[in-house]
Amino acid sequence: MKSRFLTRWMVLALMCSASGLWAQEAFKIGLILPMTGQSASTGKQIEAAARLYMAQNGDKVAGRKIELIVKDDGGVPDATKRIAQELVVNDKVGVLSGFGLTPLALATAPIATQSKTPMVVMAAATSSITEASPFIVRTSFTLPQCAVAMGDWAPKNGMKRVVTLVSDYGPGLDAERYFKERMQLNSAQVLESLRVPLRNPDFAPFLQKVRDLKPDALFVFVPSGAGAAVMKQFLERGMDKAGIKLIGTGDLTDDDQLNDMGEGTLGVVTAHHYSAAHPSALNKKFVEAFKKANNGLRPNFMAVGGYDGMRVIYEALKNTKGGQGGGEAMVAAMKGQIFESPRGQIYIDAQTRDVVHNMYLRKVEKKDGQLYNVEFDVIKDMKDPGKSK
Ligand code: DHB
């Protein structure tokens, strides 16, 4: 009798000390980003946004200290995968996050699945990514969302004959396909679909071809960081003066670069989920705080994907009392989250784990002496059109 009592007491004591330890142990978030190479601006924006979120919301959630471990993958898929493995095995991170390009996210998906670690995709935007692992949750956007919005807008605005020019990989192929399908549905035509290499593209020969085809408009997708080069060559060739309109997904008129692209960008129409000029009180506060913390740097859509990703992680931690129940419980707590983001209302679809949000049509305009994507129309609560295929 006495020994049974003692055993029970010991078990209870052990449980208490274990839960005490649990609370003391930091919850680690691995943030893998391209901090060097062609997509370095993506890494810089997302890291800054994650740090801002933590500065504003504290580094303790549900009694656990949050530790952010930032790693540079240089935009190389093998590196992303290796780093993810190390973070899971050695550092015992509770969440993997970041993923600046589609191939980086796809390379890491099997690690998330095998280790049952939630993987929050803050940047990469090919539709199929969320299907690569049941542990993936996305807070960025998808290219079909933007392409469908533009494929509806362009024909209604006099652009019936369009050439597409995209980076030749996942998101570019999504943009090309969904734009073309939508144009055809609207009795308009894609004259030619041009693809440029992802690494160090030379746009000149492609733009020459576009000039020869004399379309009403050129529709462009290039990843964040590459827009300025397309814009420069488009203008240098006088294609705007030749009557060819420039349209695209908002990656083209990226807030990270837009203000330095010059006045030739005035009037360029794009579809996207975020503009630094989004006129909400929450966004104004976000932009101000981000600039203040980062030497005046303007946040772009990558920053917002990172900021919202941190929010999704923090809320999941609260709802699982500090991550109890492991990765599966964390992913369950991420599904269905609905909240106001600097981009507007956002929702994590519980079925697809993908982001549902507004698609805005925006035009480059000058405001207070600076170039911005000014929103003039909205398609509310758009799910990823890629998921119904
Ligand atoms: C992807 C990367 C980008 O920089 C971007 O703007 C859109 C998509 C990607 O690789 O998925």
CSV table of C-alpha atoms and ligand atoms in Angstrom, one decimal:
chain,number,residue,atom,x,y,z
A,1,MET,CA,0.0,0.0,0.0
A,2,LYS,CA,2.7,2.3,1.1
A,3,SER,CA,4.9,1.6,-2.0
A,4,ARG,CA,1.9,2.1,-4.4
A,5,PHE,CA,1.3,5.5,-2.8
A,6,LEU,CA,5.0,6.3,-3.2
A,7,THR,CA,5.0,5.3,-6.8
A,8,ARG,CA,2.0,7.4,-7.6
A,9,TRP,CA,3.7,10.3,-5.8
A,10,MET,CA,6.9,9.8,-7.8
A,11,VAL,CA,5.0,9.7,-11.1
A,12,LEU,CA,3.2,12.9,-10.2
A,13,ALA,CA,6.4,14.6,-9.2
A,14,LEU,CA,8.1,13.5,-12.4
A,15,MET,CA,5.2,14.8,-14.5
A,16,CYS,CA,5.4,18.2,-12.8
A,17,SER,CA,9.1,18.5,-13.3
A,18,ALA,CA,8.7,17.4,-17.0
A,19,SER,CA,6.0,20.0,-17.7
A,20,GLY,CA,8.2,22.5,-15.9
A,21,LEU,CA,11.1,21.6,-18.1
A,22,TRP,CA,8.7,21.8,-21.1
A,23,ALA,CA,7.8,25.4,-20.2
A,24,GLN,CA,11.5,26.3,-19.7
A,25,GLU,CA,12.7,24.8,-22.9
A,26,ALA,CA,12.7,27.3,-25.8
A,27,PHE,CA,10.5,26.6,-28.8
A,28,LYS,CA,12.8,26.9,-31.8
A,29,ILE,CA,11.7,28.2,-35.2
A,30,GLY,CA,14.1,27.5,-38.1
A,31,LEU,CA,13.9,30.2,-40.7
A,32,ILE,CA,15.7,29.2,-43.9
A,33,LEU,CA,16.1,32.0,-46.4
A,34,PRO,CA,18.2,33.0,-49.4
A,35,MET,CA,20.3,35.7,-47.7
A,36,THR,CA,22.9,35.7,-50.6
A,37,GLY,CA,22.6,35.3,-54.3
A,38,GLN,CA,19.9,36.4,-56.8
A,39,SER,CA,17.1,36.2,-54.2
A,40,ALA,CA,18.9,37.9,-51.3
A,41,SER,CA,16.3,40.6,-51.1
A,42,THR,CA,13.7,38.0,-50.3
A,43,GLY,CA,15.7,36.8,-47.4
A,44,LYS,CA,16.4,40.3,-46.1
A,45,GLN,CA,12.7,41.2,-46.3
A,46,ILE,CA,11.4,38.1,-44.5
A,47,GLU,CA,14.0,38.1,-41.8
A,48,ALA,CA,13.3,41.7,-41.0
A,49,ALA,CA,9.5,41.0,-40.9
A,50,ALA,CA,9.9,38.0,-38.6
A,51,ARG,CA,12.1,40.0,-36.2
A,52,LEU,CA,9.6,42.9,-36.3
A,53,TYR,CA,6.8,40.5,-35.4
A,54,MET,CA,8.7,39.2,-32.5
A,55,ALA,CA,9.6,42.7,-31.3
A,56,GLN,CA,6.0,43.6,-31.4
A,57,ASN,CA,4.5,40.4,-29.9
A,58,GLY,CA,7.2,39.4,-27.5
A,59,ASP,CA,9.5,36.4,-27.5
A,60,LYS,CA,7.5,34.3,-25.1
A,61,VAL,CA,4.3,32.4,-26.1
A,62,ALA,CA,2.3,30.1,-23.8
A,63,GLY,CA,5.1,30.3,-21.3
A,64,ARG,CA,7.8,29.2,-23.7
A,65,LYS,CA,10.6,31.3,-25.0
A,66,ILE,CA,10.8,31.6,-28.7
A,67,GLU,CA,14.1,31.2,-30.4
A,68,LEU,CA,14.5,32.2,-34.1
A,69,ILE,CA,17.3,30.4,-35.9
A,70,VAL,CA,18.0,32.1,-39.2
A,71,LYS,CA,20.0,30.2,-41.9
A,72,ASP,CA,21.2,31.2,-45.4
A,73,ASP,CA,20.6,28.6,-48.1
A,74,GLY,CA,21.9,30.9,-50.9
A,75,GLY,CA,18.9,29.9,-53.0
A,76,VAL,CA,20.3,26.4,-53.6
A,77,PRO,CA,17.8,23.5,-53.0
A,78,ASP,CA,20.4,21.0,-51.8
A,79,ALA,CA,21.5,23.5,-49.2
A,80,THR,CA,17.9,24.1,-48.0
A,81,LYS,CA,17.3,20.4,-47.6
A,82,ARG,CA,20.5,19.8,-45.7
A,83,ILE,CA,19.9,22.8,-43.4
A,84,ALA,CA,16.4,21.7,-42.7
A,85,GLN,CA,17.6,18.2,-41.8
A,86,GLU,CA,20.2,19.7,-39.4
A,87,LEU,CA,17.6,22.0,-37.8
A,88,VAL,CA,15.3,19.1,-37.2
A,89,VAL,CA,17.8,16.6,-36.0
A,90,ASN,CA,20.4,18.7,-34.1
A,91,ASP,CA,18.5,21.9,-33.1
A,92,LYS,CA,15.1,20.1,-32.6
A,93,VAL,CA,13.2,23.0,-34.1
A,94,GLY,CA,9.4,22.8,-33.7
A,95,VAL,CA,8.7,24.6,-37.0
A,96,LEU,CA,10.6,25.0,-40.3
A,97,SER,CA,9.8,28.3,-42.2
A,98,GLY,CA,10.9,30.6,-45.0
A,99,PHE,CA,11.5,29.1,-48.5
A,100,GLY,CA,12.3,31.9,-50.8
A,101,LEU,CA,11.9,29.9,-54.1
A,102,THR,CA,9.7,27.0,-55.2
A,103,PRO,CA,12.6,24.5,-55.7
A,104,LEU,CA,13.7,25.2,-52.1
A,105,ALA,CA,10.3,24.4,-50.7
A,106,LEU,CA,9.9,21.3,-52.8
A,107,ALA,CA,13.3,20.0,-51.8
A,108,THR,CA,12.4,20.3,-48.1
A,109,ALA,CA,8.9,18.9,-48.2
A,110,PRO,CA,10.0,15.2,-47.6
A,111,ILE,CA,11.9,16.3,-44.4
A,112,ALA,CA,8.7,18.0,-43.0
A,113,THR,CA,6.7,14.8,-43.8
A,114,GLN,CA,9.2,12.4,-42.3
A,115,SER,CA,9.9,14.3,-39.2
A,116,LYS,CA,6.3,15.6,-38.8
A,117,THR,CA,7.5,19.1,-38.6
A,118,PRO,CA,5.2,22.0,-39.7
A,119,MET,CA,6.7,23.8,-42.6
A,120,VAL,CA,5.4,27.4,-43.1
A,121,VAL,CA,6.0,28.6,-46.6
A,122,MET,CA,6.4,32.4,-46.5
A,123,ALA,CA,7.6,33.1,-50.1
A,124,ALA,CA,7.4,30.4,-52.6
A,125,ALA,CA,4.2,30.5,-54.7
A,126,THR,CA,3.8,27.6,-57.1
A,127,SER,CA,0.3,26.2,-56.7
A,128,SER,CA,1.3,22.6,-56.1
A,129,ILE,CA,3.7,23.3,-53.1
A,130,THR,CA,1.0,22.7,-50.5
A,131,GLU,CA,0.4,19.2,-51.9
A,132,ALA,CA,4.0,18.2,-51.4
A,133,SER,CA,3.5,17.5,-47.7
A,134,PRO,CA,0.5,17.5,-45.3
A,135,PHE,CA,2.8,19.5,-42.9
A,136,ILE,CA,3.0,22.5,-45.3
A,137,VAL,CA,1.0,25.7,-44.5
A,138,ARG,CA,1.4,28.7,-46.8
A,139,THR,CA,1.2,32.4,-46.0
A,140,SER,CA,2.6,33.8,-49.2
A,141,PHE,CA,0.3,33.6,-52.3
A,142,THR,CA,-0.1,31.6,-55.5
A,143,LEU,CA,0.6,32.6,-59.0
A,144,PRO,CA,-2.7,31.3,-60.4
A,145,GLN,CA,-4.5,33.8,-58.1
A,146,CYS,CA,-2.7,36.7,-59.8
A,147,ALA,CA,-2.8,35.3,-63.3
A,148,VAL,CA,-6.6,34.6,-63.2
A,149,ALA,CA,-7.1,38.2,-62.0
A,150,MET,CA,-5.1,39.6,-64.8
A,151,GLY,CA,-6.6,37.3,-67.4
A,152,ASP,CA,-10.0,38.8,-66.5
A,153,TRP,CA,-8.8,42.4,-66.4
A,154,ALA,CA,-6.7,42.6,-69.6
A,155,PRO,CA,-9.4,41.7,-72.2
A,156,LYS,CA,-11.9,44.0,-70.5
A,157,ASN,CA,-9.4,46.8,-70.9
A,158,GLY,CA,-8.7,46.5,-74.6
A,159,MET,CA,-5.9,43.9,-74.4
A,160,LYS,CA,-7.1,41.1,-76.7
A,161,ARG,CA,-3.7,40.0,-78.1
A,162,VAL,CA,-1.1,39.4,-75.5
A,163,VAL,CA,2.4,37.8,-75.3
A,164,THR,CA,3.5,36.2,-72.1
A,165,LEU,CA,7.1,36.2,-70.8
A,166,VAL,CA,7.8,34.2,-67.7
A,167,SER,CA,10.7,32.7,-65.7
A,168,ASP,CA,11.0,29.1,-66.8
A,169,TYR,CA,10.1,27.2,-63.6
A,170,GLY,CA,7.2,26.4,-61.3
A,171,PRO,CA,5.6,29.8,-60.6
A,172,GLY,CA,6.3,31.1,-64.1
A,173,LEU,CA,4.6,28.1,-65.7
A,174,ASP,CA,1.6,28.5,-63.4
A,175,ALA,CA,1.4,32.2,-64.3
A,176,GLU,CA,1.6,31.4,-68.1
A,177,ARG,CA,-1.0,28.6,-67.9
A,178,TYR,CA,-3.6,30.3,-65.8
A,179,PHE,CA,-3.3,33.6,-67.7
A,180,LYS,CA,-3.7,31.9,-71.0
A,181,GLU,CA,-6.7,29.8,-69.9
A,182,ARG,CA,-8.4,32.9,-68.6
A,183,MET,CA,-7.7,34.9,-71.7
A,184,GLN,CA,-9.2,32.2,-73.9
A,185,LEU,CA,-12.3,32.0,-71.6
A,186,ASN,CA,-12.7,35.7,-72.3
A,187,SER,CA,-12.3,35.3,-76.1
A,188,ALA,CA,-8.9,36.9,-76.1
A,189,GLN,CA,-5.6,35.4,-77.3
A,190,VAL,CA,-2.1,34.7,-76.1
A,191,LEU,CA,0.0,35.1,-79.3
A,192,GLU,CA,3.1,33.5,-77.9
A,193,SER,CA,4.4,32.1,-74.6
A,194,LEU,CA,8.1,33.0,-74.0
A,195,ARG,CA,10.1,31.5,-71.2
A,196,VAL,CA,13.4,32.9,-69.8
A,197,PRO,CA,15.9,31.0,-67.6
A,198,LEU,CA,15.6,31.6,-63.9
A,199,ARG,CA,19.3,32.2,-63.4
A,200,ASN,CA,20.9,35.3,-64.9
A,201,PRO,CA,18.3,35.8,-67.7
A,202,ASP,CA,19.1,38.0,-70.7
A,203,PHE,CA,15.7,39.5,-71.6
A,204,ALA,CA,17.0,41.3,-74.8
A,205,PRO,CA,16.3,38.6,-77.4
A,206,PHE,CA,12.9,37.8,-75.9
A,207,LEU,CA,11.9,41.5,-75.8
A,208,GLN,CA,13.0,41.8,-79.5
A,209,LYS,CA,10.7,39.0,-80.3
A,210,VAL,CA,7.8,40.7,-78.5
A,211,ARG,CA,8.4,43.9,-80.4
A,212,ASP,CA,8.2,42.0,-83.7
A,213,LEU,CA,4.9,40.4,-82.7
A,214,LYS,CA,3.3,43.8,-81.8
A,215,PRO,CA,0.8,42.6,-79.2
A,216,ASP,CA,-1.5,44.9,-77.3
A,217,ALA,CA,0.3,44.0,-74.1
A,218,LEU,CA,3.2,41.9,-72.7
A,219,PHE,CA,2.3,39.9,-69.5
A,220,VAL,CA,5.3,39.2,-67.3
A,221,PHE,CA,6.1,37.0,-64.3
A,222,VAL,CA,9.6,37.2,-62.9
A,223,PRO,CA,10.5,36.4,-59.3
A,224,SER,CA,11.1,39.1,-56.7
A,225,GLY,CA,14.3,40.9,-57.4
A,226,ALA,CA,14.3,40.5,-61.2
A,227,GLY,CA,11.6,43.0,-62.1
A,228,ALA,CA,13.8,46.1,-62.4
A,229,ALA,CA,15.9,44.4,-65.1
A,230,VAL,CA,12.8,43.6,-67.2
A,231,MET,CA,11.5,47.1,-66.7
A,232,LYS,CA,14.8,48.7,-67.7
A,233,GLN,CA,15.1,46.7,-71.0
A,234,PHE,CA,11.4,47.2,-71.8
A,235,LEU,CA,11.8,50.9,-71.6
A,236,GLU,CA,15.2,51.1,-73.3
A,237,ARG,CA,13.7,49.4,-76.3
A,238,GLY,CA,11.0,52.0,-76.4
A,239,MET,CA,8.3,49.2,-76.3
A,240,ASP,CA,5.9,51.4,-74.4
A,241,LYS,CA,6.3,54.1,-77.1
A,242,ALA,CA,5.6,51.4,-79.7
A,243,GLY,CA,2.2,51.0,-78.0
A,244,ILE,CA,2.8,47.7,-76.2
A,245,LYS,CA,1.4,47.9,-72.7
A,246,LEU,CA,3.2,46.2,-69.8
A,247,ILE,CA,1.1,44.1,-67.4
A,248,GLY,CA,1.9,41.2,-65.0
A,249,THR,CA,1.8,39.7,-61.6
A,250,GLY,CA,2.8,42.1,-58.8
A,251,ASP,CA,6.2,40.5,-58.5
A,252,LEU,CA,7.2,42.7,-61.5
A,253,THR,CA,6.5,46.0,-59.7
A,254,ASP,CA,7.9,44.7,-56.4
A,255,ASP,CA,7.8,47.3,-53.6
A,256,ASP,CA,11.4,46.4,-52.8
A,257,GLN,CA,12.6,47.9,-56.1
A,258,LEU,CA,9.7,49.9,-57.5
A,259,ASN,CA,10.8,53.3,-56.3
A,260,ASP,CA,14.1,53.0,-58.0
A,261,MET,CA,12.7,51.8,-61.3
A,262,GLY,CA,11.8,55.3,-62.5
A,263,GLU,CA,8.8,57.0,-64.0
A,264,GLY,CA,8.7,54.7,-66.9
A,265,THR,CA,6.7,52.4,-64.6
A,266,LEU,CA,3.8,54.9,-64.3
A,267,GLY,CA,0.6,53.2,-65.4
A,268,VAL,CA,1.9,49.6,-65.3
A,269,VAL,CA,-1.0,47.4,-64.1
A,270,THR,CA,-0.4,44.2,-62.1
A,271,ALA,CA,-2.4,41.9,-59.9
A,272,HIS,CA,-1.2,40.9,-56.4
A,273,HIS,CA,-2.1,40.4,-52.8
A,274,TYR,CA,0.0,43.1,-51.2
A,275,SER,CA,1.0,46.7,-51.8
A,276,ALA,CA,2.9,48.9,-49.3
A,277,ALA,CA,0.2,51.5,-50.3
A,278,HIS,CA,-2.7,49.3,-49.1
A,279,PRO,CA,-4.9,51.8,-47.4
A,280,SER,CA,-5.7,50.2,-44.1
A,281,ALA,CA,-4.8,51.5,-40.6
A,282,LEU,CA,-3.1,48.2,-39.8
A,283,ASN,CA,-0.9,48.4,-43.0
A,284,LYS,CA,0.1,52.0,-42.3
A,285,LYS,CA,1.3,50.9,-38.9
A,286,PHE,CA,3.1,47.9,-40.3
A,287,VAL,CA,4.9,49.9,-43.0
A,288,GLU,CA,5.9,52.6,-40.6
A,289,ALA,CA,7.3,50.2,-38.0
A,290,PHE,CA,9.1,48.1,-40.7
A,291,LYS,CA,10.7,51.2,-42.1
A,292,LYS,CA,11.7,52.5,-38.7
A,293,ALA,CA,13.4,49.2,-37.8
A,294,ASN,CA,15.1,48.8,-41.1
A,295,ASN,CA,16.7,52.1,-42.1
A,296,GLY,CA,13.8,53.3,-44.2
A,297,LEU,CA,13.4,50.0,-46.2
A,298,ARG,CA,9.9,49.7,-47.7
A,299,PRO,CA,8.3,46.3,-46.9
A,300,ASN,CA,7.3,44.2,-49.9
A,301,PHE,CA,5.0,41.2,-50.3
A,302,MET,CA,7.8,38.9,-49.1
A,303,ALA,CA,7.9,40.8,-45.8
A,304,VAL,CA,4.2,40.3,-45.4
A,305,GLY,CA,4.4,36.6,-46.1
A,306,GLY,CA,7.0,36.4,-43.3
A,307,TYR,CA,5.1,38.6,-40.9
A,308,ASP,CA,1.9,36.6,-41.3
A,309,GLY,CA,3.8,33.3,-41.1
A,310,MET,CA,5.0,34.3,-37.7
A,311,ARG,CA,1.5,35.2,-36.6
A,312,VAL,CA,0.3,31.8,-37.7
A,313,ILE,CA,3.1,30.1,-35.7
A,314,TYR,CA,2.5,32.2,-32.6
A,315,GLU,CA,-1.3,31.5,-32.6
A,316,ALA,CA,-0.8,27.8,-33.1
A,317,LEU,CA,1.6,27.8,-30.2
A,318,LYS,CA,-1.0,29.6,-28.0
A,319,ASN,CA,-3.7,27.1,-29.1
A,320,THR,CA,-1.6,24.1,-28.3
A,321,LYS,CA,-0.4,25.4,-25.0
A,322,GLY,CA,3.2,25.8,-26.2
A,323,GLY,CA,3.2,23.1,-28.9
A,324,GLN,CA,1.8,20.2,-26.9
A,325,GLY,CA,0.8,17.4,-29.2
A,326,GLY,CA,3.7,18.0,-31.5
A,327,GLY,CA,3.8,18.9,-35.2
A,328,GLU,CA,0.4,17.4,-36.0
A,329,ALA,CA,-1.3,19.4,-33.3
A,330,MET,CA,0.5,22.5,-34.5
A,331,VAL,CA,-0.6,22.1,-38.1
A,332,ALA,CA,-4.1,21.4,-37.0
A,333,ALA,CA,-4.0,24.7,-35.0
A,334,MET,CA,-2.7,26.6,-38.1
A,335,LYS,CA,-5.6,25.3,-40.3
A,336,GLY,CA,-8.6,27.7,-40.4
A,337,GLN,CA,-6.8,30.7,-38.9
A,338,ILE,CA,-8.5,33.9,-40.0
A,339,PHE,CA,-7.1,37.3,-39.2
A,340,GLU,CA,-6.4,40.8,-40.5
A,341,SER,CA,-3.0,41.0,-42.2
A,342,PRO,CA,-1.3,44.2,-43.6
A,343,ARG,CA,-2.6,42.9,-47.0
A,344,GLY,CA,-6.2,42.7,-45.7
A,345,GLN,CA,-8.3,39.8,-44.5
A,346,ILE,CA,-6.5,36.4,-44.7
A,347,TYR,CA,-7.6,32.8,-44.1
A,348,ILE,CA,-5.7,29.5,-44.0
A,349,ASP,CA,-8.0,27.1,-45.9
A,350,ALA,CA,-8.4,24.1,-43.5
A,351,GLN,CA,-8.6,21.6,-46.5
A,352,THR,CA,-5.7,22.8,-48.6
A,353,ARG,CA,-3.6,24.6,-45.9
A,354,ASP,CA,-3.2,27.3,-48.5
A,355,VAL,CA,-3.8,31.0,-48.2
A,356,VAL,CA,-7.1,32.7,-49.2
A,357,HIS,CA,-7.0,36.4,-49.6
A,358,ASN,CA,-7.9,39.4,-51.7
A,359,MET,CA,-6.4,39.9,-55.2
A,360,TYR,CA,-6.0,43.5,-56.0
A,361,LEU,CA,-5.6,45.2,-59.3
A,362,ARG,CA,-3.1,48.0,-59.0
A,363,LYS,CA,-1.6,50.7,-61.1
A,364,VAL,CA,1.8,52.3,-60.6
A,365,GLU,CA,1.3,56.0,-59.5
A,366,LYS,CA,3.2,58.7,-57.9
A,367,LYS,CA,2.2,59.5,-54.3
A,368,ASP,CA,4.0,62.0,-52.1
A,369,GLY,CA,6.9,61.9,-54.6
A,370,GLN,CA,7.3,58.1,-54.5
A,371,LEU,CA,6.2,55.3,-56.8
A,372,TYR,CA,3.6,52.9,-55.5
A,373,ASN,CA,1.2,50.2,-56.6
A,374,VAL,CA,-2.1,51.9,-56.0
A,375,GLU,CA,-5.0,49.5,-55.7
A,376,PHE,CA,-8.1,50.3,-57.8
A,377,ASP,CA,-10.1,47.1,-57.8
A,378,VAL,CA,-10.4,43.9,-55.7
A,379,ILE,CA,-11.4,40.3,-56.1
A,380,LYS,CA,-12.3,39.3,-52.5
A,381,ASP,CA,-11.3,36.1,-50.7
A,382,MET,CA,-9.7,34.3,-53.6
A,383,LYS,CA,-8.8,30.7,-53.1
A,384,ASP,CA,-6.0,29.2,-55.2
A,385,PRO,CA,-7.5,28.4,-58.6
A,386,GLY,CA,-4.9,25.7,-59.0
A,387,LYS,CA,-6.5,23.5,-56.3
A,388,SER,CA,-9.7,22.7,-58.2
A,389,LYS,CA,-7.8,21.2,-61.2
B,1,DHB,C1,8.6,32.5,-56.3
B,1,DHB,C2,9.7,33.4,-56.0
B,1,DHB,C3,9.5,34.7,-56.0
B,1,DHB,O1,10.5,35.6,-55.8
B,1,DHB,C4,8.2,35.3,-56.4
B,1,DHB,O2,8.1,36.6,-56.5
B,1,DHB,C5,7.2,34.4,-56.7
B,1,DHB,C6,7.4,33.1,-56.6
B,1,DHB,C7,8.8,31.1,-56.2
B,1,DHB,O3,9.9,30.6,-56.5
B,1,DHB,O4,7.9,30.3,-55.9
